[in-house]
Amino acid sequence: NAGVMQNPRHLVRRRGQEARLRCSPMKGHSHVYWYRQLPEEGLKFMVYLQKENIIDESGMPKERFSAEFPKEGPSILRIQQVVRGDSAAYFCASSPLEKQGANSPLHFGNGTRLTVT
Amino acid sequence: QKEVEQDPGPLSVPEGAIVSLNCTYSNSAFQYFMWYRQYSRKGPELLMYTYSSGNKEDGRFTAQVDKSSKYISLFIRDSQPSDSATYLCAMTTGNTGKLIFGQGTTLQVKP
């Protein structure tokens, strides 16, 4: 059973370009979370999605960032017109249930490391 | 003030030592507390999950939650070089996947 798959693992973009990060949740998981990890900081929640719905985007910057989780295919985190401050590791996590627990924890992918030059 | 405070370390101990990792928090509404381990260039993996106050033990790992002091701890007994990683505390109010993480403590266990 494959884990949470994120690609690409590394992404380099010049300022002003667009970055597209993809996340395929574990099989049977319909709940997806995106987190950002800045250097020397812990993970920060960005957005929570279920299939075709954004449930909570309270951690998402108001501009340039968007996320989707279509009926078919991976979840996508899109960053338009990237700036140097967007350089970070972006982690996706999935869960089969809305509520977490010891037996149904979040499963994290290995992240996409975005570098903006 | 951050919602969750965690000393980033680094913490270096000899193999076999008992390791104590701690977090403090400010939001009394937090009820679910977790410890994640993150190896370099990898995603976090869940180590311990506890609800409310009390202790939980799993092998060499013990998690403690003291809600009255807003303080949580992770103890690692008989530490091994393979325990070398960053340990992140995390917590949430409503048992959802919207977690508040500490900064993480980097641990090195020397053979």
Coordinates of C-alpha atoms in Angstrom, one line a residue:
Chain A
N1 CA 0.0 0.0 0.0
A2 CA 1.8 3.1 -1.2
G3 CA 2.0 6.0 1.2
V4 CA 1.2 9.6 0.4
M5 CA 3.1 10.5 -2.8
Q6 CA 4.2 14.0 -3.5
N7 CA 5.9 15.3 -6.6
P8 CA 8.1 16.8 -7.5
R9 CA 10.5 16.2 -4.6
H10 CA 12.5 19.3 -5.5
L11 CA 11.2 22.3 -7.5
V12 CA 13.2 25.4 -8.5
R13 CA 11.4 28.4 -9.8
R14 CA 12.5 31.9 -10.7
R15 CA 10.7 34.9 -9.1
G16 CA 7.4 35.5 -10.9
Q17 CA 6.9 31.9 -12.2
E18 CA 4.2 29.5 -11.1
A19 CA 4.8 26.5 -8.9
R20 CA 2.5 23.5 -9.0
L21 CA 2.8 20.9 -6.2
R22 CA 1.0 17.6 -6.5
C23 CA -0.1 15.2 -3.8
S24 CA -1.7 11.7 -4.2
P25 CA -3.2 10.6 -0.9
M26 CA -3.1 7.1 0.4
K27 CA -5.6 4.7 -1.2
G28 CA -9.0 5.2 0.4
H29 CA -8.1 8.6 1.9
S30 CA -10.4 11.4 1.0
H31 CA -9.1 14.0 3.4
V32 CA -6.1 16.0 2.4
Y33 CA -4.1 18.7 4.3
W34 CA -1.3 20.9 3.1
Y35 CA 1.4 22.2 5.5
R36 CA 4.3 24.5 4.9
Q37 CA 7.7 24.2 6.8
L38 CA 9.9 27.3 6.6
P39 CA 13.5 27.0 7.6
E40 CA 14.0 26.8 11.4
E41 CA 10.2 26.7 11.9
G42 CA 7.7 24.0 12.6
L43 CA 5.0 22.9 10.2
K44 CA 2.2 25.5 9.6
F45 CA -1.3 24.4 8.5
M46 CA -2.4 25.9 5.2
V47 CA -5.5 24.2 3.9
Y48 CA -7.8 21.2 4.4
L49 CA -9.7 19.7 1.5
Q50 CA -12.0 16.9 0.8
K51 CA -12.9 15.6 -2.7
E52 CA -14.0 18.7 -4.7
N53 CA -14.4 20.8 -1.6
I54 CA -12.2 23.3 0.3
I55 CA -13.1 22.8 4.0
D56 CA -10.7 25.1 5.8
E57 CA -8.3 27.5 4.1
S58 CA -7.6 29.7 7.1
G59 CA -3.8 29.1 6.9
M60 CA -3.5 29.9 3.2
P61 CA -2.1 33.3 2.2
K62 CA -4.9 35.4 0.6
E63 CA -3.1 36.1 -2.6
R64 CA -1.2 33.9 -5.1
F65 CA -2.0 30.6 -3.3
S66 CA -4.7 28.2 -4.3
A67 CA -5.5 24.5 -3.7
E68 CA -7.8 21.9 -5.2
F69 CA -8.6 18.3 -4.8
P70 CA -10.6 17.2 -7.8
K71 CA -12.9 14.2 -8.1
E72 CA -10.2 12.4 -10.1
G73 CA -6.5 12.9 -9.7
P74 CA -4.1 14.4 -7.2
S75 CA -4.6 17.4 -5.0
I76 CA -2.7 20.4 -6.3
L77 CA -1.2 23.3 -4.4
R78 CA -0.6 26.2 -6.8
I79 CA 1.5 29.2 -6.1
Q80 CA 1.4 32.0 -8.7
Q81 CA 4.1 34.6 -9.2
V82 CA 6.4 33.0 -6.6
V83 CA 8.7 35.2 -4.4
R84 CA 11.8 34.2 -2.5
G85 CA 9.8 34.0 0.8
D86 CA 7.8 31.1 -0.7
S87 CA 10.9 28.9 -0.5
A88 CA 10.0 26.2 1.9
A89 CA 9.2 22.5 2.2
Y90 CA 5.5 21.8 1.5
F91 CA 4.0 18.7 3.0
C92 CA 0.8 17.0 2.2
A93 CA -1.0 14.7 4.6
S94 CA -4.0 12.5 4.2
S95 CA -6.5 10.7 6.3
P96 CA -9.4 8.3 5.8
L97 CA -11.6 10.1 8.4
E98 CA -12.5 13.7 9.3
K99 CA -11.6 13.0 12.9
Q100 CA -8.1 12.0 13.9
G101 CA -7.1 9.4 16.4
A102 CA -4.4 7.0 17.4
N103 CA -5.7 4.5 15.0
S104 CA -6.4 7.0 12.2
P105 CA -3.6 9.5 12.3
L106 CA -2.5 11.8 9.5
H107 CA -0.1 10.2 7.1
F108 CA 2.5 12.7 5.7
G109 CA 4.3 12.6 2.4
N110 CA 8.0 13.4 2.1
G111 CA 7.3 16.9 0.9
T112 CA 8.2 19.1 -2.0
R113 CA 11.1 21.4 -1.5
L114 CA 10.5 24.7 -3.4
T115 CA 13.4 27.0 -4.0
V116 CA 12.7 30.4 -5.5
T117 CA 15.8 32.0 -7.1
Chain B
Q1 CA 3.9 34.7 21.7
K2 CA 3.7 31.4 19.8
E3 CA 0.8 29.1 20.6
V4 CA 3.3 26.2 21.0
E5 CA 6.8 26.6 22.3
Q6 CA 9.5 24.0 21.8
D7 CA 13.3 24.3 22.4
P8 CA 14.9 23.7 19.0
G9 CA 18.1 22.3 20.5
P10 CA 20.1 20.7 19.2
L11 CA 20.2 18.1 21.9
S12 CA 23.1 15.6 21.9
V13 CA 23.2 12.5 24.2
P14 CA 25.2 9.3 24.4
E15 CA 23.6 6.0 23.4
G16 CA 21.6 4.5 26.2
A17 CA 20.7 7.9 27.8
I18 CA 17.2 8.9 28.8
V19 CA 16.0 11.8 26.6
S20 CA 13.4 14.3 27.7
L21 CA 11.7 16.5 25.2
N22 CA 9.2 19.2 26.1
C23 CA 6.6 21.6 24.8
T24 CA 4.6 24.3 26.4
Y25 CA 1.4 25.8 25.0
S26 CA -0.9 28.7 25.6
N27 CA -4.3 27.6 24.3
S28 CA -6.2 25.8 27.1
A29 CA -8.6 24.5 24.5
F30 CA -6.1 22.0 23.1
Q31 CA -7.2 18.5 24.0
Y32 CA -5.3 16.2 21.7
F33 CA -1.5 16.0 21.8
M34 CA 0.9 14.3 19.5
W35 CA 4.6 13.7 19.0
Y36 CA 6.0 13.2 15.5
R37 CA 9.4 12.1 14.5
Q38 CA 10.9 13.6 11.3
Y39 CA 14.1 12.3 9.7
S40 CA 16.1 14.5 7.5
R41 CA 14.4 15.1 4.1
K42 CA 11.4 13.0 5.1
G43 CA 7.8 13.7 6.2
P44 CA 6.8 13.5 9.9
E45 CA 5.6 10.2 11.3
L46 CA 3.4 9.8 14.3
L47 CA 5.0 8.4 17.4
M48 CA 2.5 9.1 20.2
Y49 CA -1.1 10.3 20.4
T50 CA -2.7 11.2 23.7
Y51 CA -6.0 12.7 24.7
S52 CA -6.2 15.2 27.7
S53 CA -4.0 14.8 30.7
G54 CA -2.1 11.6 31.7
N55 CA 0.7 9.3 30.6
K56 CA 0.9 6.9 27.7
E57 CA 3.7 4.4 27.2
D58 CA 4.7 2.6 24.0
G59 CA 7.9 0.6 24.1
R60 CA 10.8 2.9 24.9
F61 CA 8.6 6.0 24.5
T62 CA 6.4 7.7 27.2
A63 CA 4.3 10.7 26.5
Q64 CA 3.0 12.9 29.4
V65 CA 0.4 15.6 29.3
D66 CA -0.1 18.1 32.1
K67 CA -3.0 20.3 31.1
S68 CA -3.0 22.3 34.3
S69 CA 0.5 23.5 33.5
K70 CA 0.0 23.5 29.7
Y71 CA 3.1 21.3 29.4
I72 CA 3.7 18.1 27.5
S73 CA 6.7 15.8 27.5
L74 CA 8.2 12.9 25.5
F75 CA 10.6 10.5 27.2
I76 CA 12.8 8.2 25.3
R77 CA 14.5 5.4 27.3
D78 CA 17.6 3.6 26.2
S79 CA 18.1 6.0 23.3
Q80 CA 19.7 4.6 20.1
P81 CA 21.6 6.3 17.3
S82 CA 18.5 5.5 15.1
D83 CA 16.5 7.8 17.3
S84 CA 18.5 10.8 15.9
A85 CA 15.9 12.9 14.3
T86 CA 13.8 16.0 14.8
Y87 CA 10.9 15.6 17.2
L88 CA 7.8 17.7 16.8
C89 CA 5.1 18.2 19.3
A90 CA 1.6 18.9 17.8
M91 CA -1.8 19.6 19.2
T92 CA -5.3 20.3 18.2
T93 CA -8.6 21.3 19.8
G94 CA -11.2 19.4 17.9
N95 CA -9.5 16.1 17.0
T96 CA -9.1 17.2 13.4
G97 CA -6.1 17.2 11.1
K98 CA -5.6 20.9 11.6
L99 CA -2.6 20.6 13.9
I100 CA -0.5 23.3 15.6
F101 CA 3.1 22.2 15.7
G102 CA 6.1 23.2 17.8
Q103 CA 9.3 24.2 16.1
G104 CA 10.8 20.8 16.6
T105 CA 13.8 19.6 18.7
T106 CA 16.8 18.1 16.9
L107 CA 18.1 15.1 18.7
Q108 CA 21.5 13.4 18.1
V109 CA 22.3 10.1 19.9
K110 CA 26.0 9.4 19.7
P111 CA 27.2 5.7 19.7

